[in-house]
Amino acid sequence: PVNHMPLSTWGTGDALRRAQECGVPKVAVLHFNNCFNMSAELLHTVAPYAEYATGYMNYNFFTSGETYPDVFRRLSRPGAHTTRRLAEWFALGNRAFLEAKGNHPTVGASVQLSRMKGIADGIDTVARELLQALRANPLGSPARNAVADAIQAAIKRSQQYDTSSGGGFGLDTPDELTDIGSLALRLQVPSPLPNAVRVAASALGKLLADIKRYGSDDAPWIDPSVRWDFKPNEKHDLAMNILLPDPLRKGIWDWRSPYYMDINPDPNLPLVQPHVIDFLKETNWVEFIDEYHKGVQFKGLLAARIPDFPIFNARFVPPGKPPYGQQ
């Protein structure tokens, strides 16, 4: 957001497109070996240019590729190796390395990218049904407020991923990355929401099945006072994150919101950004976010800053444990 010239989501897809126009073969597996890039927006953008993608919904502790040699050794052994298996090896190798150290909990996934069109359509259907539920009653009416409160309750019960917007490393609202699989699950419970929402959420949940490859449960070394539990339980069925700014409708929006929400820019005004990704143009997700915040006073944006992405910390010794390698 300030410097380091990050490659945008659109730019990542465009780079892959241009490479293939120059004769580079379609990529077998894209491994996004960093934080938050198992995202619906990014995966949909790169889907035409690779067969599978592997990534991490929350933080991934940077290991500078230390897990890769074992993956490539497995690939070099005789036998039939599928692209799906290679994508899984990247995720599971990451898990094995970090869990052996402890205090580096992550959640990893891989997806066949040809599925992303259907997943985006499923997200679009859920967003459209939520829009209709909100618009069925006048703004400010008790019935509309009940619908908005039910949506907020489902978001609050869903798995959030850390954006540090809450001032710490706890995974909870107001963090503004929501697991779309977890949200689909929570939208299926009885509530004032119409049955059409539950039907759409159930269909989306099926589209997101078998994407998560593992989930750890541990206290992260960057803040041992919190616990990140990504193992399956009644709370969540994890798949990929999606941006959901200001989930509690406090009027304090994520700094990315001006770029994310402006999907139909006025041609007479300077562009906020040169390109809008197809996911935002082809789904009702942005329109749902806008409608969900109708009647909420805008107070401001969170400050744009470069996130402190956590690295692998081999020297971290939690209280009561021997040093790494001496267990």
mmCIF file of C-alpha atoms in Angstrom:
data_model
loop_
_atom_site.group_PDB
_atom_site.id
_atom_site.type_symbol
_atom_site.label_atom_id
_atom_site.label_comp_id
_atom_site.label_asym_id
_atom_site.label_seq_id
_atom_site.Cartn_x
_atom_site.Cartn_y
_atom_site.Cartn_z
ATOM 1 C CA PRO A 1 0.000 0.000 0.000
ATOM 2 C CA VAL A 2 2.903 2.420 0.553
ATOM 3 C CA ASN A 3 5.956 1.024 -1.227
ATOM 4 C CA HIS A 4 7.696 -2.243 -2.208
ATOM 5 C CA MET A 5 5.627 -2.152 -5.448
ATOM 6 C CA PRO A 6 3.452 -5.233 -4.818
ATOM 7 C CA LEU A 7 2.021 -7.034 -7.825
ATOM 8 C CA SER A 8 -1.745 -6.552 -7.853
ATOM 9 C CA THR A 9 -4.257 -9.372 -8.189
ATOM 10 C CA TRP A 10 -5.095 -8.212 -11.715
ATOM 11 C CA GLY A 11 -1.376 -7.866 -12.485
ATOM 12 C CA THR A 12 -0.682 -11.441 -11.390
ATOM 13 C CA GLY A 13 -3.294 -12.773 -13.789
ATOM 14 C CA ASP A 14 -2.091 -10.508 -16.578
ATOM 15 C CA ALA A 15 1.528 -11.590 -16.118
ATOM 16 C CA LEU A 16 0.496 -15.235 -16.491
ATOM 17 C CA ARG A 17 -1.636 -14.391 -19.524
ATOM 18 C CA ARG A 18 1.207 -12.584 -21.266
ATOM 19 C CA ALA A 19 3.644 -15.386 -20.478
ATOM 20 C CA GLN A 20 1.380 -17.916 -22.154
ATOM 21 C CA GLU A 21 0.935 -15.632 -25.161
ATOM 22 C CA CYS A 22 4.732 -15.796 -25.465
ATOM 23 C CA GLY A 23 4.646 -19.601 -25.570
ATOM 24 C CA VAL A 24 5.106 -20.540 -21.911
ATOM 25 C CA PRO A 25 3.094 -23.743 -21.237
ATOM 26 C CA LYS A 26 0.111 -23.612 -18.901
ATOM 27 C CA VAL A 27 1.386 -23.858 -15.326
ATOM 28 C CA ALA A 28 0.666 -27.112 -13.516
ATOM 29 C CA VAL A 29 0.645 -25.742 -9.946
ATOM 30 C CA LEU A 30 0.819 -22.218 -8.592
ATOM 31 C CA HIS A 31 2.054 -22.285 -4.993
ATOM 32 C CA PHE A 32 1.269 -19.018 -3.230
ATOM 33 C CA ASN A 33 3.793 -19.513 -0.460
ATOM 34 C CA ASN A 34 2.839 -16.454 1.564
ATOM 35 C CA CYS A 35 -0.033 -14.983 3.578
ATOM 36 C CA PHE A 36 -3.742 -14.677 2.706
ATOM 37 C CA ASN A 37 -3.424 -15.686 -0.953
ATOM 38 C CA MET A 38 -5.827 -18.619 -0.808
ATOM 39 C CA SER A 39 -8.399 -16.005 -1.721
ATOM 40 C CA ALA A 40 -11.467 -16.238 -3.927
ATOM 41 C CA GLU A 41 -10.490 -13.059 -5.741
ATOM 42 C CA LEU A 42 -6.953 -14.159 -6.624
ATOM 43 C CA LEU A 43 -7.833 -17.762 -7.444
ATOM 44 C CA HIS A 44 -10.585 -16.679 -9.831
ATOM 45 C CA THR A 45 -8.196 -14.244 -11.534
ATOM 46 C CA VAL A 46 -5.442 -16.810 -12.194
ATOM 47 C CA ALA A 47 -7.796 -19.715 -12.967
ATOM 48 C CA PRO A 48 -7.381 -19.636 -16.774
ATOM 49 C CA TYR A 49 -3.603 -19.924 -16.573
ATOM 50 C CA ALA A 50 -2.893 -22.912 -14.311
ATOM 51 C CA GLU A 51 -4.346 -26.290 -13.423
ATOM 52 C CA TYR A 52 -4.112 -26.129 -9.614
ATOM 53 C CA ALA A 53 -3.308 -23.565 -6.958
ATOM 54 C CA THR A 54 -2.074 -24.114 -3.416
ATOM 55 C CA GLY A 55 -2.185 -21.416 -0.782
ATOM 56 C CA TYR A 56 -2.873 -20.392 2.795
ATOM 57 C CA MET A 57 -6.001 -18.614 4.012
ATOM 58 C CA ASN A 58 -4.381 -16.901 6.994
ATOM 59 C CA TYR A 59 -0.718 -16.210 7.722
ATOM 60 C CA ASN A 60 1.929 -18.546 6.383
ATOM 61 C CA PHE A 61 5.266 -18.318 8.167
ATOM 62 C CA PHE A 62 7.856 -17.573 5.498
ATOM 63 C CA THR A 63 10.429 -20.365 5.189
ATOM 64 C CA SER A 64 12.226 -19.204 2.033
ATOM 65 C CA GLY A 65 11.425 -22.429 0.204
ATOM 66 C CA GLU A 66 12.933 -24.795 2.789
ATOM 67 C CA THR A 67 10.057 -27.215 2.215
ATOM 68 C CA TYR A 68 10.616 -27.466 -1.550
ATOM 69 C CA PRO A 69 13.502 -29.984 -1.739
ATOM 70 C CA ASP A 70 11.368 -32.731 -0.207
ATOM 71 C CA VAL A 71 8.511 -31.966 -2.616
ATOM 72 C CA PHE A 72 10.832 -32.183 -5.622
ATOM 73 C CA ARG A 73 12.433 -35.396 -4.326
ATOM 74 C CA ARG A 74 8.996 -36.972 -4.172
ATOM 75 C CA LEU A 75 8.245 -35.740 -7.674
ATOM 76 C CA SER A 76 11.474 -37.233 -9.035
ATOM 77 C CA ARG A 77 10.723 -40.746 -7.770
ATOM 78 C CA PRO A 78 9.430 -43.296 -10.298
ATOM 79 C CA GLY A 79 5.692 -43.586 -10.601
ATOM 80 C CA ALA A 80 2.633 -41.767 -11.861
ATOM 81 C CA HIS A 81 2.330 -38.360 -10.208
ATOM 82 C CA THR A 82 -0.772 -36.274 -10.762
ATOM 83 C CA THR A 83 -0.996 -32.491 -10.738
ATOM 84 C CA ARG A 84 -3.460 -32.719 -7.854
ATOM 85 C CA ARG A 85 -0.939 -34.732 -5.839
ATOM 86 C CA LEU A 86 1.818 -32.183 -6.501
ATOM 87 C CA ALA A 87 -0.465 -29.371 -5.318
ATOM 88 C CA GLU A 88 -1.184 -31.328 -2.134
ATOM 89 C CA TRP A 89 2.517 -32.018 -1.538
ATOM 90 C CA PHE A 90 3.271 -28.305 -1.429
ATOM 91 C CA ALA A 91 0.612 -27.774 1.246
ATOM 92 C CA LEU A 92 1.419 -30.857 3.310
ATOM 93 C CA GLY A 93 5.161 -30.192 3.132
ATOM 94 C CA ASN A 94 4.525 -26.749 4.552
ATOM 95 C CA ARG A 95 2.458 -28.273 7.329
ATOM 96 C CA ALA A 96 5.052 -30.880 8.272
ATOM 97 C CA PHE A 97 7.871 -28.348 8.465
ATOM 98 C CA LEU A 98 5.981 -25.818 10.578
ATOM 99 C CA GLU A 99 4.195 -28.265 12.870
ATOM 100 C CA ALA A 100 7.505 -29.991 13.666
ATOM 101 C CA LYS A 101 8.697 -26.719 15.134
ATOM 102 C CA GLY A 102 5.459 -25.897 16.909
ATOM 103 C CA ASN A 103 3.885 -22.477 17.456
ATOM 104 C CA HIS A 104 3.558 -21.901 13.710
ATOM 105 C CA PRO A 105 -0.116 -22.853 13.054
ATOM 106 C CA THR A 106 -1.322 -22.522 9.467
ATOM 107 C CA VAL A 107 -4.241 -23.633 7.343
ATOM 108 C CA GLY A 108 -3.512 -24.787 3.808
ATOM 109 C CA ALA A 109 -5.591 -25.681 0.785
ATOM 110 C CA SER A 110 -5.383 -26.568 -2.885
ATOM 111 C CA VAL A 111 -7.993 -26.300 -5.605
ATOM 112 C CA GLN A 112 -8.390 -27.385 -9.187
ATOM 113 C CA LEU A 113 -8.695 -23.990 -10.824
ATOM 114 C CA SER A 114 -11.303 -25.106 -13.329
ATOM 115 C CA ARG A 115 -13.658 -25.172 -10.322
ATOM 116 C CA MET A 116 -13.346 -21.438 -9.722
ATOM 117 C CA LYS A 117 -15.986 -20.450 -12.298
ATOM 118 C CA GLY A 118 -18.581 -22.548 -10.484
ATOM 119 C CA ILE A 119 -17.408 -21.319 -7.080
ATOM 120 C CA ALA A 120 -17.677 -17.687 -8.206
ATOM 121 C CA ASP A 121 -21.178 -18.413 -9.521
ATOM 122 C CA GLY A 122 -22.056 -19.925 -6.133
ATOM 123 C CA ILE A 123 -20.765 -16.852 -4.297
ATOM 124 C CA ASP A 124 -22.748 -14.692 -6.707
ATOM 125 C CA THR A 125 -25.941 -16.628 -5.954
ATOM 126 C CA VAL A 126 -25.477 -16.297 -2.186
ATOM 127 C CA ALA A 127 -24.774 -12.573 -2.541
ATOM 128 C CA ARG A 128 -27.848 -12.129 -4.761
ATOM 129 C CA GLU A 129 -30.113 -13.897 -2.253
ATOM 130 C CA LEU A 130 -28.707 -11.797 0.595
ATOM 131 C CA LEU A 131 -29.340 -8.665 -1.469
ATOM 132 C CA GLN A 132 -32.950 -9.670 -2.069
ATOM 133 C CA ALA A 133 -33.438 -10.447 1.617
ATOM 134 C CA LEU A 134 -32.147 -6.996 2.592
ATOM 135 C CA ARG A 135 -34.136 -5.141 -0.070
ATOM 136 C CA ALA A 136 -37.406 -6.913 0.681
ATOM 137 C CA ASN A 137 -38.099 -4.406 3.460
ATOM 138 C CA PRO A 138 -37.580 -0.630 3.754
ATOM 139 C CA LEU A 139 -34.299 0.668 5.140
ATOM 140 C CA GLY A 140 -34.589 1.126 8.896
ATOM 141 C CA SER A 141 -37.626 -1.142 9.284
ATOM 142 C CA PRO A 142 -37.587 -3.805 12.032
ATOM 143 C CA ALA A 143 -37.788 -6.581 9.415
ATOM 144 C CA ARG A 144 -34.775 -5.294 7.479
ATOM 145 C CA ASN A 145 -32.806 -4.732 10.675
ATOM 146 C CA ALA A 146 -33.511 -8.336 11.666
ATOM 147 C CA VAL A 147 -32.138 -9.564 8.323
ATOM 148 C CA ALA A 148 -29.009 -7.398 8.581
ATOM 149 C CA ASP A 149 -28.445 -8.537 12.160
ATOM 150 C CA ALA A 150 -28.818 -12.190 11.114
ATOM 151 C CA ILE A 151 -26.209 -11.715 8.378
ATOM 152 C CA GLN A 152 -23.861 -10.034 10.843
ATOM 153 C CA ALA A 153 -24.352 -12.861 13.335
ATOM 154 C CA ALA A 154 -23.444 -15.424 10.653
ATOM 155 C CA ILE A 155 -20.306 -13.444 9.776
ATOM 156 C CA LYS A 156 -19.339 -13.155 13.431
ATOM 157 C CA ARG A 157 -19.671 -16.921 13.926
ATOM 158 C CA SER A 158 -17.627 -17.618 10.787
ATOM 159 C CA GLN A 159 -13.868 -18.103 10.690
ATOM 160 C CA GLN A 160 -12.073 -14.797 10.285
ATOM 161 C CA TYR A 161 -8.453 -14.401 9.213
ATOM 162 C CA ASP A 162 -6.137 -11.822 10.685
ATOM 163 C CA THR A 163 -5.718 -8.440 9.064
ATOM 164 C CA SER A 164 -4.596 -6.837 12.348
ATOM 165 C CA SER A 165 -7.469 -4.393 11.977
ATOM 166 C CA GLY A 166 -8.483 -5.282 15.504
ATOM 167 C CA GLY A 167 -5.071 -4.324 16.867
ATOM 168 C CA GLY A 168 -3.903 -7.866 17.656
ATOM 169 C CA PHE A 169 -3.526 -11.383 16.328
ATOM 170 C CA GLY A 170 -6.808 -12.830 17.547
ATOM 171 C CA LEU A 171 -8.869 -14.288 14.687
ATOM 172 C CA ASP A 172 -12.231 -12.652 15.113
ATOM 173 C CA THR A 173 -14.308 -9.757 13.860
ATOM 174 C CA PRO A 174 -13.456 -6.974 13.087
ATOM 175 C CA ASP A 175 -10.793 -8.808 11.042
ATOM 176 C CA GLU A 176 -11.878 -8.353 7.465
ATOM 177 C CA LEU A 177 -10.989 -11.581 5.675
ATOM 178 C CA THR A 178 -13.808 -14.115 6.060
ATOM 179 C CA ASP A 179 -13.652 -17.776 5.091
ATOM 180 C CA ILE A 180 -16.360 -18.144 2.464
ATOM 181 C CA GLY A 181 -16.800 -21.858 3.238
ATOM 182 C CA SER A 182 -17.303 -21.109 6.904
ATOM 183 C CA LEU A 183 -19.759 -18.312 6.084
ATOM 184 C CA ALA A 184 -21.732 -20.629 3.793
ATOM 185 C CA LEU A 185 -22.031 -23.084 6.673
ATOM 186 C CA ARG A 186 -23.193 -20.438 9.155
ATOM 187 C CA LEU A 187 -25.773 -19.041 6.734
ATOM 188 C CA GLN A 188 -27.515 -22.430 6.731
ATOM 189 C CA VAL A 189 -28.599 -22.313 10.386
ATOM 190 C CA PRO A 190 -32.184 -21.262 11.242
ATOM 191 C CA SER A 191 -32.510 -17.465 11.317
ATOM 192 C CA PRO A 192 -34.744 -14.626 10.050
ATOM 193 C CA LEU A 193 -33.076 -15.061 6.649
ATOM 194 C CA PRO A 194 -35.244 -16.498 3.836
ATOM 195 C CA ASN A 195 -34.961 -20.168 2.977
ATOM 196 C CA ALA A 196 -33.522 -19.187 -0.415
ATOM 197 C CA VAL A 197 -30.392 -17.961 1.397
ATOM 198 C CA ARG A 198 -29.971 -21.304 3.139
ATOM 199 C CA VAL A 199 -30.447 -23.180 -0.157
ATOM 200 C CA ALA A 200 -27.843 -21.020 -1.907
ATOM 201 C CA ALA A 201 -25.425 -21.332 1.013
ATOM 202 C CA SER A 202 -25.791 -25.113 1.027
ATOM 203 C CA ALA A 203 -25.051 -25.262 -2.703
ATOM 204 C CA LEU A 204 -21.974 -23.054 -2.243
ATOM 205 C CA GLY A 205 -20.744 -25.278 0.577
ATOM 206 C CA LYS A 206 -20.874 -28.277 -1.758
ATOM 207 C CA LEU A 207 -18.901 -26.369 -4.400
ATOM 208 C CA LEU A 208 -16.191 -25.666 -1.814
ATOM 209 C CA ALA A 209 -15.867 -29.249 -0.573
ATOM 210 C CA ASP A 210 -12.441 -30.932 -0.403
ATOM 211 C CA ILE A 211 -10.364 -27.778 -0.853
ATOM 212 C CA LYS A 212 -8.847 -27.500 2.605
ATOM 213 C CA ARG A 213 -5.850 -29.834 2.944
ATOM 214 C CA TYR A 214 -4.986 -29.343 6.617
ATOM 215 C CA GLY A 215 -5.496 -27.104 9.599
ATOM 216 C CA SER A 216 -3.195 -26.746 12.602
ATOM 217 C CA ASP A 217 -4.164 -25.907 16.172
ATOM 218 C CA ASP A 218 -1.543 -24.027 18.175
ATOM 219 C CA ALA A 219 -0.549 -20.676 19.642
ATOM 220 C CA PRO A 220 1.421 -18.580 17.109
ATOM 221 C CA TRP A 221 4.872 -17.491 18.216
ATOM 222 C CA ILE A 222 4.083 -13.894 17.265
ATOM 223 C CA ASP A 223 1.498 -13.825 20.087
ATOM 224 C CA PRO A 224 1.445 -16.911 22.346
ATOM 225 C CA SER A 225 -1.541 -15.495 24.242
ATOM 226 C CA VAL A 226 -3.915 -16.362 21.376
ATOM 227 C CA ARG A 227 -4.742 -19.701 19.770
ATOM 228 C CA TRP A 228 -5.379 -20.422 16.111
ATOM 229 C CA ASP A 229 -7.566 -23.507 15.800
ATOM 230 C CA PHE A 230 -8.085 -24.465 12.166
ATOM 231 C CA LYS A 231 -9.040 -28.082 12.772
ATOM 232 C CA PRO A 232 -12.526 -29.190 11.709
ATOM 233 C CA ASN A 233 -15.266 -28.586 14.235
ATOM 234 C CA GLU A 234 -18.865 -27.465 14.322
ATOM 235 C CA LYS A 235 -17.828 -23.848 13.762
ATOM 236 C CA HIS A 236 -16.292 -23.960 10.326
ATOM 237 C CA ASP A 237 -15.677 -25.815 7.111
ATOM 238 C CA LEU A 238 -12.775 -23.890 5.638
ATOM 239 C CA ALA A 239 -11.926 -23.317 1.970
ATOM 240 C CA MET A 240 -10.670 -19.831 1.018
ATOM 241 C CA ASN A 241 -10.849 -16.243 2.212
ATOM 242 C CA ILE A 242 -12.771 -13.327 0.745
ATOM 243 C CA LEU A 243 -12.602 -9.643 1.631
ATOM 244 C CA LEU A 244 -15.538 -8.505 3.754
ATOM 245 C CA PRO A 245 -14.670 -4.997 4.942
ATOM 246 C CA ASP A 246 -16.205 -3.607 8.147
ATOM 247 C CA PRO A 247 -17.984 -6.889 8.997
ATOM 248 C CA LEU A 248 -19.588 -5.468 12.158
ATOM 249 C CA ARG A 249 -20.859 -2.330 10.378
ATOM 250 C CA LYS A 250 -18.977 0.095 12.587
ATOM 251 C CA GLY A 251 -18.281 2.518 9.738
ATOM 252 C CA ILE A 252 -14.504 1.875 9.808
ATOM 253 C CA TRP A 253 -13.541 0.308 6.498
ATOM 254 C CA ASP A 254 -10.496 -1.621 5.355
ATOM 255 C CA TRP A 255 -7.970 0.594 3.518
ATOM 256 C CA ARG A 256 -8.426 -1.526 0.376
ATOM 257 C CA SER A 257 -12.127 -0.693 0.144
ATOM 258 C CA PRO A 258 -11.835 2.241 -2.321
ATOM 259 C CA TYR A 259 -10.024 -0.065 -4.758
ATOM 260 C CA TYR A 260 -12.319 -3.021 -4.107
ATOM 261 C CA MET A 261 -15.719 -1.311 -4.147
ATOM 262 C CA ASP A 262 -15.283 0.982 -7.173
ATOM 263 C CA ILE A 263 -16.206 -1.559 -9.838
ATOM 264 C CA ASN A 264 -17.945 0.877 -12.223
ATOM 265 C CA PRO A 265 -15.629 3.887 -12.239
ATOM 266 C CA ASP A 266 -16.865 7.201 -13.587
ATOM 267 C CA PRO A 267 -15.026 7.780 -16.892
ATOM 268 C CA ASN A 268 -15.033 11.530 -16.179
ATOM 269 C CA LEU A 269 -13.052 11.142 -12.956
ATOM 270 C CA PRO A 270 -9.444 10.022 -12.354
ATOM 271 C CA LEU A 271 -9.225 6.258 -11.953
ATOM 272 C CA VAL A 272 -8.626 4.934 -8.448
ATOM 273 C CA GLN A 273 -6.939 1.957 -10.093
ATOM 274 C CA PRO A 274 -6.347 1.068 -13.757
ATOM 275 C CA HIS A 275 -8.088 -2.320 -13.714
ATOM 276 C CA VAL A 276 -10.972 -4.109 -11.980
ATOM 277 C CA ILE A 277 -10.736 -7.898 -11.646
ATOM 278 C CA ASP A 278 -13.442 -10.010 -13.272
ATOM 279 C CA PHE A 279 -14.560 -11.532 -9.962
ATOM 280 C CA LEU A 280 -15.782 -8.143 -8.758
ATOM 281 C CA LYS A 281 -17.441 -7.284 -12.068
ATOM 282 C CA GLU A 282 -19.131 -10.665 -12.578
ATOM 283 C CA THR A 283 -20.564 -11.300 -9.095
ATOM 284 C CA ASN A 284 -22.932 -9.462 -6.748
ATOM 285 C CA TRP A 285 -20.428 -9.589 -3.891
ATOM 286 C CA VAL A 286 -19.563 -5.869 -3.914
ATOM 287 C CA GLU A 287 -23.226 -4.930 -4.317
ATOM 288 C CA PHE A 288 -24.069 -7.077 -1.288
ATOM 289 C CA ILE A 289 -21.364 -5.406 0.817
ATOM 290 C CA ASP A 290 -22.701 -1.999 -0.182
ATOM 291 C CA GLU A 291 -26.303 -2.935 0.646
ATOM 292 C CA TYR A 292 -25.285 -4.555 3.951
ATOM 293 C CA HIS A 293 -23.844 -1.165 5.009
ATOM 294 C CA LYS A 294 -26.797 0.973 3.921
ATOM 295 C CA GLY A 295 -27.759 3.258 6.788
ATOM 296 C CA VAL A 296 -24.348 2.934 8.498
ATOM 297 C CA GLN A 297 -22.454 6.208 8.840
ATOM 298 C CA PHE A 298 -19.036 6.092 7.188
ATOM 299 C CA LYS A 299 -16.392 7.139 9.733
ATOM 300 C CA GLY A 300 -13.162 6.493 7.864
ATOM 301 C CA LEU A 301 -10.606 4.049 6.515
ATOM 302 C CA LEU A 302 -8.041 2.081 8.463
ATOM 303 C CA ALA A 303 -4.540 3.372 7.784
ATOM 304 C CA ALA A 304 -2.772 1.755 4.836
ATOM 305 C CA ARG A 305 0.431 0.118 5.971
ATOM 306 C CA ILE A 306 2.744 -2.703 4.999
ATOM 307 C CA PRO A 307 1.705 -5.775 7.046
ATOM 308 C CA ASP A 308 4.246 -7.437 9.318
ATOM 309 C CA PHE A 309 4.238 -10.861 7.707
ATOM 310 C CA PRO A 310 5.586 -13.428 10.198
ATOM 311 C CA ILE A 311 8.638 -15.490 9.330
ATOM 312 C CA PHE A 312 9.613 -18.968 10.458
ATOM 313 C CA ASN A 313 11.214 -18.510 13.855
ATOM 314 C CA ALA A 314 13.467 -21.484 14.603
ATOM 315 C CA ARG A 315 14.757 -19.773 17.743
ATOM 316 C CA PHE A 316 11.400 -19.372 19.445
ATOM 317 C CA VAL A 317 11.179 -21.455 22.626
ATOM 318 C CA PRO A 318 7.796 -21.358 24.364
ATOM 319 C CA PRO A 319 7.799 -21.645 28.149
ATOM 320 C CA GLY A 320 8.311 -25.203 29.336
ATOM 321 C CA LYS A 321 9.672 -26.573 26.058
ATOM 322 C CA PRO A 322 13.275 -27.472 25.112
ATOM 323 C CA PRO A 323 14.933 -25.684 22.163
ATOM 324 C CA TYR A 324 14.108 -26.709 18.585
ATOM 325 C CA GLY A 325 15.810 -29.984 17.649
ATOM 326 C CA GLN A 326 16.236 -31.103 21.261
ATOM 327 C CA GLN A 327 12.754 -32.422 21.934
#
